[in-house]
Each structure stands twice: as structure tokens, then as C-alpha cells.
mmCIF file of C-alpha atoms in Angstrom:
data_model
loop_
_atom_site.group_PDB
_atom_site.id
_atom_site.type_symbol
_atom_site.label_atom_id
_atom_site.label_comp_id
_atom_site.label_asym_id
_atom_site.label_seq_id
_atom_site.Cartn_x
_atom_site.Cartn_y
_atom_site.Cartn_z
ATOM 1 C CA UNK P 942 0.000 0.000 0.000
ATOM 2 C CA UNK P 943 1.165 3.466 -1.354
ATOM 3 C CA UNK P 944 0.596 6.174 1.649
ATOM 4 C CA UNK P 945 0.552 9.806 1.553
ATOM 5 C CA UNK P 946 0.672 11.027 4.751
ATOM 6 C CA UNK P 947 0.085 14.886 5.744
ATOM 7 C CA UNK P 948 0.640 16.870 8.186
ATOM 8 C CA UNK P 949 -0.781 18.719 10.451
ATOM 9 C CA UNK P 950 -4.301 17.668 10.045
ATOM 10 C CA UNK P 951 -5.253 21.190 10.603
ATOM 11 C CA UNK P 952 -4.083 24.655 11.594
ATOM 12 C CA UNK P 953 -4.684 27.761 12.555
ATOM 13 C CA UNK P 954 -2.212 30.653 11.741
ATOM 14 C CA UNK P 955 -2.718 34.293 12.625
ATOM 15 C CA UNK P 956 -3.004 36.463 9.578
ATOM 16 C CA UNK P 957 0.547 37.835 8.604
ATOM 17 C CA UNK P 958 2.218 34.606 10.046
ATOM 18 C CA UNK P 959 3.930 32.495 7.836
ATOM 19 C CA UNK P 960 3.652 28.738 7.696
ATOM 20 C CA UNK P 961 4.045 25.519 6.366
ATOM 21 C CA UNK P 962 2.969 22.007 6.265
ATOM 22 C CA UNK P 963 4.103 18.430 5.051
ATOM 23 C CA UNK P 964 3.581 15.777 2.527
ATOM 24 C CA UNK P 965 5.953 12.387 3.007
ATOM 25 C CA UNK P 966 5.589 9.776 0.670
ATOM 26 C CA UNK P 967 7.120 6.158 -0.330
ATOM 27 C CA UNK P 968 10.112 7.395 -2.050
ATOM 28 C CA UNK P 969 10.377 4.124 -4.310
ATOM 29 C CA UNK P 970 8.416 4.286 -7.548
ATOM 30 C CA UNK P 971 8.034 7.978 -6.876
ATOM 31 C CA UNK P 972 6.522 9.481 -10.176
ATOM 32 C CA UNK P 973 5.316 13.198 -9.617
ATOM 33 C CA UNK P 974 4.217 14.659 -6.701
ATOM 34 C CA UNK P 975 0.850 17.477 -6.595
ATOM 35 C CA UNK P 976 -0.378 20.209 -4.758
ATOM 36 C CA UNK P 977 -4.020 21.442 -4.696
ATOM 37 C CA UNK P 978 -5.938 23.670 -2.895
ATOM 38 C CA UNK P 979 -9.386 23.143 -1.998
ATOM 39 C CA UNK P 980 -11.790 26.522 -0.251
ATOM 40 C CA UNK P 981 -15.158 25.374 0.825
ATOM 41 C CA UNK P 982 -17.550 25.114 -1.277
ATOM 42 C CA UNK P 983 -15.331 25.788 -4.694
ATOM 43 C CA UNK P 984 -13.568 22.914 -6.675
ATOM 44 C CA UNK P 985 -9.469 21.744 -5.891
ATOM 45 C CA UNK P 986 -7.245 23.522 -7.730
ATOM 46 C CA UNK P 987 -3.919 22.554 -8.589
ATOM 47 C CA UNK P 988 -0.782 24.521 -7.562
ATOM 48 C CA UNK P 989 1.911 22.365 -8.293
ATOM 49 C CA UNK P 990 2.871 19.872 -10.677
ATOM 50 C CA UNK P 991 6.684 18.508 -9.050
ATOM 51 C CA UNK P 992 8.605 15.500 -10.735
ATOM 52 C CA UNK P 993 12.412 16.060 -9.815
ATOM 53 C CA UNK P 994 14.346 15.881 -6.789
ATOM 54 C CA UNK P 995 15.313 19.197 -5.527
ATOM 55 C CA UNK P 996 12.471 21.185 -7.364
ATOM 56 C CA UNK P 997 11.227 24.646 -6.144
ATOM 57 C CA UNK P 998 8.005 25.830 -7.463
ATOM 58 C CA UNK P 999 6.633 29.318 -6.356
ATOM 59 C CA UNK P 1000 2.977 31.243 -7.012
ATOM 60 C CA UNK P 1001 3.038 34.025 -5.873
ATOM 61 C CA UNK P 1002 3.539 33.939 -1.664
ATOM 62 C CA UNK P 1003 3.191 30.188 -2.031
ATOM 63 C CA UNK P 1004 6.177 27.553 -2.805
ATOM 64 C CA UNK P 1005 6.885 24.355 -2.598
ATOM 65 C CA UNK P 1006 9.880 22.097 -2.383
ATOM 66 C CA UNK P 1007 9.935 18.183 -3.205
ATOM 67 C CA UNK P 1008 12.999 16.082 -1.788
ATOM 68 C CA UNK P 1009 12.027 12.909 -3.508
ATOM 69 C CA UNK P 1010 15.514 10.424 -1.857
ATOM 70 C CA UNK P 1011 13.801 11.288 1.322
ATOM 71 C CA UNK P 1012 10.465 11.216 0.290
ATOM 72 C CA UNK P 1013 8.715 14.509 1.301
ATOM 73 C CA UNK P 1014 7.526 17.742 0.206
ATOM 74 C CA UNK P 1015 6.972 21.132 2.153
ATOM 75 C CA UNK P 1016 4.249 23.723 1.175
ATOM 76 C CA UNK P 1017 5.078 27.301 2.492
ATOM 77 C CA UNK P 1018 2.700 30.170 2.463
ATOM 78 C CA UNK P 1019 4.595 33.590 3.484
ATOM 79 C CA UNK P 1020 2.480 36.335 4.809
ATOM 80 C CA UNK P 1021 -1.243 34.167 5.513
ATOM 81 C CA UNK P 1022 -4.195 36.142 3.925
ATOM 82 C CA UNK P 1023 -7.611 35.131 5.016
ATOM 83 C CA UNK P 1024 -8.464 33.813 1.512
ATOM 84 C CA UNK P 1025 -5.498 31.192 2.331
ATOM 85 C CA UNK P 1026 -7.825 29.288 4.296
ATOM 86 C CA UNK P 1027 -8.741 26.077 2.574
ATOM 87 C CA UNK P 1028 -7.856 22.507 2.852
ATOM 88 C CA UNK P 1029 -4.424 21.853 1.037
ATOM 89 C CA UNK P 1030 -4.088 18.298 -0.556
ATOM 90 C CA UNK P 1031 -1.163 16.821 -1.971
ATOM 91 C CA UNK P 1032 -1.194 13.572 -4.308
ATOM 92 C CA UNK P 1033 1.734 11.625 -5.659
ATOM 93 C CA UNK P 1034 2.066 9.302 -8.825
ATOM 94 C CA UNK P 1035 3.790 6.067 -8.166
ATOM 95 C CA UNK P 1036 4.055 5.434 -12.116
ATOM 96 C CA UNK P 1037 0.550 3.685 -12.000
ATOM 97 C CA UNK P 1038 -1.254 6.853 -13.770
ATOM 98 C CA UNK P 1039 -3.291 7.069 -10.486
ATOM 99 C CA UNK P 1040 -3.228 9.804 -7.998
ATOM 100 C CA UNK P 1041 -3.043 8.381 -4.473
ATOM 101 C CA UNK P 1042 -4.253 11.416 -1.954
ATOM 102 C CA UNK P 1043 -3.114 12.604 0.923
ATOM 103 C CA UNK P 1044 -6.017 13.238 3.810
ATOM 104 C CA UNK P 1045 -5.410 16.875 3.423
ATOM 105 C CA UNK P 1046 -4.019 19.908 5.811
ATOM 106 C CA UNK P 1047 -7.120 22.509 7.144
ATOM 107 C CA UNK P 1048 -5.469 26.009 6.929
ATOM 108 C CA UNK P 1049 -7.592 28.518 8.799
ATOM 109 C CA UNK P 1050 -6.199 31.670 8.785
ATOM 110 C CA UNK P 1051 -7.156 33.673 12.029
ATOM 111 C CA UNK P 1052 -7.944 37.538 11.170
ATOM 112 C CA UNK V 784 -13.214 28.502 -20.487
ATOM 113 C CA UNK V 785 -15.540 26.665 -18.379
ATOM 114 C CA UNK V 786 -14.119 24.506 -16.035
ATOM 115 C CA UNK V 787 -15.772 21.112 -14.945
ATOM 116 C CA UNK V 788 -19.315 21.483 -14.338
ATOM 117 C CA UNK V 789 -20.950 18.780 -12.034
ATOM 118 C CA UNK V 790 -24.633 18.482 -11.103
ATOM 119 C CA UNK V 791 -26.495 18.159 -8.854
ATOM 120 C CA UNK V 792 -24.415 20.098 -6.415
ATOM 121 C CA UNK V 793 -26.283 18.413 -3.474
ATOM 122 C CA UNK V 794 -28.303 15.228 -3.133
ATOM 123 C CA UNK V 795 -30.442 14.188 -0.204
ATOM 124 C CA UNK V 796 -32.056 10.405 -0.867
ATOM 125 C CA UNK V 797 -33.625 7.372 1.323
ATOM 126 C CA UNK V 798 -31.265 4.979 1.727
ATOM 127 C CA UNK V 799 -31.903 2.154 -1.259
ATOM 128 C CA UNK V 800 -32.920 4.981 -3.487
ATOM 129 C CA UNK V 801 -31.001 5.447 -7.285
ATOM 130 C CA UNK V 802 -28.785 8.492 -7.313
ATOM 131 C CA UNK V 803 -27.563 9.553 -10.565
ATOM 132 C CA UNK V 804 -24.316 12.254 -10.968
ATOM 133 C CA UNK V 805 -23.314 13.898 -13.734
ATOM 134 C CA UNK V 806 -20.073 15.328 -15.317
ATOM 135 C CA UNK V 807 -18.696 17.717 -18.251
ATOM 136 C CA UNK V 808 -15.438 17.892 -18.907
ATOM 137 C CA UNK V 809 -13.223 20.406 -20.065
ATOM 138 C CA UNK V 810 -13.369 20.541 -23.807
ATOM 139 C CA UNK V 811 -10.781 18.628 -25.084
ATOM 140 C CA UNK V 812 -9.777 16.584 -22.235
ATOM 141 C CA UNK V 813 -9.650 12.835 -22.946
ATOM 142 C CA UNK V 814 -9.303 11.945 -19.761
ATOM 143 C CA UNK V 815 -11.856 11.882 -16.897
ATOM 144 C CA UNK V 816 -11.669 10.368 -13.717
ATOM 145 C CA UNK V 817 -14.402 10.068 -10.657
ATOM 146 C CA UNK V 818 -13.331 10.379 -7.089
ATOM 147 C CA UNK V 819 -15.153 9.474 -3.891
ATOM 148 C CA UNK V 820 -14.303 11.842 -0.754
ATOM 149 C CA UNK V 821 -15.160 10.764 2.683
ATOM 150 C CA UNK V 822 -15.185 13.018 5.404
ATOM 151 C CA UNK V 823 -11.917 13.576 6.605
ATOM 152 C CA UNK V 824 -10.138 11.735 4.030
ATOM 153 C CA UNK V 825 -8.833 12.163 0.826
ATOM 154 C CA UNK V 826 -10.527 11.841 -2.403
ATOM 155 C CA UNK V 827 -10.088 8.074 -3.847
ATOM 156 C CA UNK V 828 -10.351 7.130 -7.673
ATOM 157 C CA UNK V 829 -13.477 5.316 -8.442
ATOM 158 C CA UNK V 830 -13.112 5.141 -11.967
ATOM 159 C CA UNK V 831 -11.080 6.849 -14.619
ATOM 160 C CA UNK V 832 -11.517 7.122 -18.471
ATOM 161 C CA UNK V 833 -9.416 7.795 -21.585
ATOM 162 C CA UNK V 834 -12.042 9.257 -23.738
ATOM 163 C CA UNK V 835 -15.081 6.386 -24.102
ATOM 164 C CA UNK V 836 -13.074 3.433 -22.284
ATOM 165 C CA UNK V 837 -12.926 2.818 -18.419
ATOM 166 C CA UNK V 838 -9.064 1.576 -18.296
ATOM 167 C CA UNK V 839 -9.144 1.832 -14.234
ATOM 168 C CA UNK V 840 -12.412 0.689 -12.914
ATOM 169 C CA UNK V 841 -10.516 -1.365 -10.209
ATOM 170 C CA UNK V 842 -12.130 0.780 -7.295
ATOM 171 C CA UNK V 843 -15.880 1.090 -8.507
ATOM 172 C CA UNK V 844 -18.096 -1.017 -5.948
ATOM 173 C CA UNK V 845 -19.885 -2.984 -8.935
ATOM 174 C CA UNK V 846 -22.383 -4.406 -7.210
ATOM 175 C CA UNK V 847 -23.896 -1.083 -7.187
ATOM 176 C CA UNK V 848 -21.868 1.483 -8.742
ATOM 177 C CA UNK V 849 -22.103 2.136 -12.345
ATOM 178 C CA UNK V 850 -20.273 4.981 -14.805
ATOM 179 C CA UNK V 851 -20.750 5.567 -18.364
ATOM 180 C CA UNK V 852 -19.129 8.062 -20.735
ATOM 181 C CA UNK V 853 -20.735 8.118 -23.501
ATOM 182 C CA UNK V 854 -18.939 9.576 -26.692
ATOM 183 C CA UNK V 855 -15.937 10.463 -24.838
ATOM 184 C CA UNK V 856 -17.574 13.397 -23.346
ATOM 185 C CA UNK V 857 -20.254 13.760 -20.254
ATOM 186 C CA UNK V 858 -19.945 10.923 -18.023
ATOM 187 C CA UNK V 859 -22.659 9.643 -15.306
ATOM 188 C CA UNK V 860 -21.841 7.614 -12.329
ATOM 189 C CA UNK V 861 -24.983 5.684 -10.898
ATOM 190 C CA UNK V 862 -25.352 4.555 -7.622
ATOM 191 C CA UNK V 863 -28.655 1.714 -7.001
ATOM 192 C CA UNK V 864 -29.660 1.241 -4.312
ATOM 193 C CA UNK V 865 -27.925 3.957 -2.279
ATOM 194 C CA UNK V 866 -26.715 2.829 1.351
ATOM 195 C CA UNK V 867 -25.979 4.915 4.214
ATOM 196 C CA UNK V 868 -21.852 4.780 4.033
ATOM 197 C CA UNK V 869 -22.443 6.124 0.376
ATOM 198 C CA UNK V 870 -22.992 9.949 1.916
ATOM 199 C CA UNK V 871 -19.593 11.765 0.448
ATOM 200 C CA UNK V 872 -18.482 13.798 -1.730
ATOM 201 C CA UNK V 873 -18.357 12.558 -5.219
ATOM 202 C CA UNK V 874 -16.010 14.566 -7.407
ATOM 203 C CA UNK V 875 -15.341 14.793 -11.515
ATOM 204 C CA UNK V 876 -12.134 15.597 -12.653
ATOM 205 C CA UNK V 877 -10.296 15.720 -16.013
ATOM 206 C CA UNK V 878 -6.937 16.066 -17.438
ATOM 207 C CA UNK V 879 -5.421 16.292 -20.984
ATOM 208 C CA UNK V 880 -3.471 13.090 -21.478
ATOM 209 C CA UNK V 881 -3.046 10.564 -17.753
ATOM 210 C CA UNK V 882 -2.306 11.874 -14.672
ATOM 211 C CA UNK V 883 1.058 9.715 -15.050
ATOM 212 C CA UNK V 884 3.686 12.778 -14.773
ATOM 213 C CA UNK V 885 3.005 16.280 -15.484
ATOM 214 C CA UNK V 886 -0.992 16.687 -15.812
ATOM 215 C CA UNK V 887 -2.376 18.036 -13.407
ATOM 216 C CA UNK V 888 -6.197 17.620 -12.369
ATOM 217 C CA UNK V 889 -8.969 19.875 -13.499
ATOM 218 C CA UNK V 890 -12.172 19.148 -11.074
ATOM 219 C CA UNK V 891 -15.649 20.047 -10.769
ATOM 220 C CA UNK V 892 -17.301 21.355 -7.251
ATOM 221 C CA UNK V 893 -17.995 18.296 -6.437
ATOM 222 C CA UNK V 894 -21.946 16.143 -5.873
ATOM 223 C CA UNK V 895 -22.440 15.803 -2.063
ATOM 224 C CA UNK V 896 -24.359 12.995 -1.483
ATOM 225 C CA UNK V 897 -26.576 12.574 1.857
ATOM 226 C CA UNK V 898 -28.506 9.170 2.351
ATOM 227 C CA UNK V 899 -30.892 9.165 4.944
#
């Protein structure tokens, strides 16, 4: 069994703060690795798309790193804005063109 | 461009009831794929298609689970008879090409389900 593993489950960061969260993953047969954001009551959207070790992705006050030998990923948001809040999932590819899910991080950012 | 469009958005149904969900794609994807999202976890294929053909339908409860995509387009995943641990979050997604390496996922909002 392939696990992607998150964490924290949830969080609460005052707005301003900085954060991030974690994605670890069975490095062996490690594909690509995605990021998506999902805000109640609107549909996931992706962030990032990450295949090679070492990768840094950025959008805006959002980036990512991947460290695939180790088998993790961190998402960092610098500066949280209220419309941060949402439920950030990340998904790997094990080479089986299937996305196994993590259970997701809750961001709430606290005004 | 329109993005996925799912309906309904919400479902309430008696337990043993048909439910019926439907999906559009983004034009031009070949691709679609079905998730189921429980509460608290993360979404979990049901089904996936390249254009007309189901090539992953290892997931799909067939006893009473059924998805169609006709044409290569729309696609419909039936549940008969609903049961109670079917309440979740259905969601439609769809990608140009397999989600094998670079593609990421385009999804809908999503069918909640409630089955009473």
C-alpha cells in the first residue's frame, strides 16, 4: 500500500504569520508529486505539478519544495491572507497513472 | 473557459434509493476520472476514463456502482440502491493526457451525497 501522509491535520495561523505544512511519501516508484488547494464550497485547484528531486516551485507567496531520496515535500505560504484558508491536498504518482491522496491539511487563517 | 461542471451540487435520498451524478469535462480533455471523498479523508479514484473506455475501474463497488461516458464526453456515475456509508463527496475531474507525470487535475465542485 502506497501512503501519503500529511501533516498537520489542521491549523490555525494568525493572519501575517507564515507557515508551512508536510507531505511524506514512499520514495520508491516515486513518479510526480501534486499540490491542490481546496476553499469550501469551490472545486481543488492545482498549484503544483513537481517530478524532480530538488524542485522549487513558487505562485506568488506560495512555494513548494519536493525532496524525492527522502520522500517529502513542504508547502510554504509567506504572509497568511484570510483567503489562504482552505484545505491543502497533496497527491503523488507512483508510475501507475493514479493519484493516491493525501487526507489533506485545514489552513484557517485567524484575522 | 468553463471549467468542470458537475450536477447536482447536493443530493439528499432514502437509503436504497437510485442516485444519478453527472459530469462535463473540459473541452478537449480525454481523460476523466471520478473520485469518492469521505469526510476527513482524501478523495479516492473510483473510476477513470481515456475518452469512451474505463481503463481503471478497479475501485468502482460494482455491485452497485455504475459509470458511463458516452462519446468520450459527459460521463454519469450511478449509484442503485444507495446505502448509508455512500454519503460523500463525489467529485469529476479531467486532465489532458493521464495523470502519469506532469498533468495536473482539473475538477468540478464536487456532488455531495446525503442518504438518509
Amino acid at each position: 500500500i502506497l501512503n501519503v501522509e500529511q501533516s498537520p491535520q489542521s491549523l490555525h495561523v494568525q493572519e501575517g504569520d507564515s507557515t508551512n505544512f508536510t507531505c511524506s511519501f514512499p520514495s520508491s516508484n516515486f513518479y510526480a508529486l501534486h499540490w491542490y488547494r481546496w476553499e469550501t464550497a469551490k472545486s481543488p485547484e492545482a498549484l503544483f505539478v513537481m517530478t524532480l528531486n530538488g524542485d522549487e516551485k513558487k505562485k506568488g507567496r506560495i512555494s513548494a519544495t519536493l525532496n524525492t531520496k527522502e520522500g517529502y515535500s513542504y508547502l510554504y505560504i509567506k504572509g497568511s491572507q484570510p483567503e489562504d484558508s482552505a484545505t491543502y491536498l497533496c497527491a503523488c504518482n507512483f508510475g501507475n497513472e493514479k493519484l493516491t491522496f493525501g487526507t489533506g491539511t485545514r489552513l484557517t487563517i485567524i484575522p | 473557459e468553463a471549467g468542470v461542471v458537475q450536477s447536482p451540487r447536493y443530493k439528499i435520498i432514502e437509503k436504497k434509493q437510485p442516485v444519478a451524478f453527472w459530469c462535463n469535462p473540459i473541452s478537449g480533455h480525454n481523460t476523466l476520472y471520478w473520485y469518492l471523498q469521505n469526510l476527513g479523508q482524501g478523495p479516492e479514484l473510483l473510476i477513470r476514463y481515456e475518452n469512451e473506455e474505463a481503463v481503471d475501474d478497479s475501485q468502482l463497488p460494482k455491485d452497485r456502482f455504475s459509470a458511463e461516458r458516452l462519446k468520450g464526453v459527459d460521463s454519469t456515475l450511478k449509484i442503485q440502491p444507495a446505502e448509508l456509508g455512500d454519503s460523500a463527496v463525489y467529485l469529476c475531474a479531467s486532465s489532458f493526457g493521464t495523470s502519469g507525470v506532469s498533468g495536473e487535475l482539473f475538477f468540478g465542485e464536487g456532488s455531495r451525497l446525503t442518504v438518509l
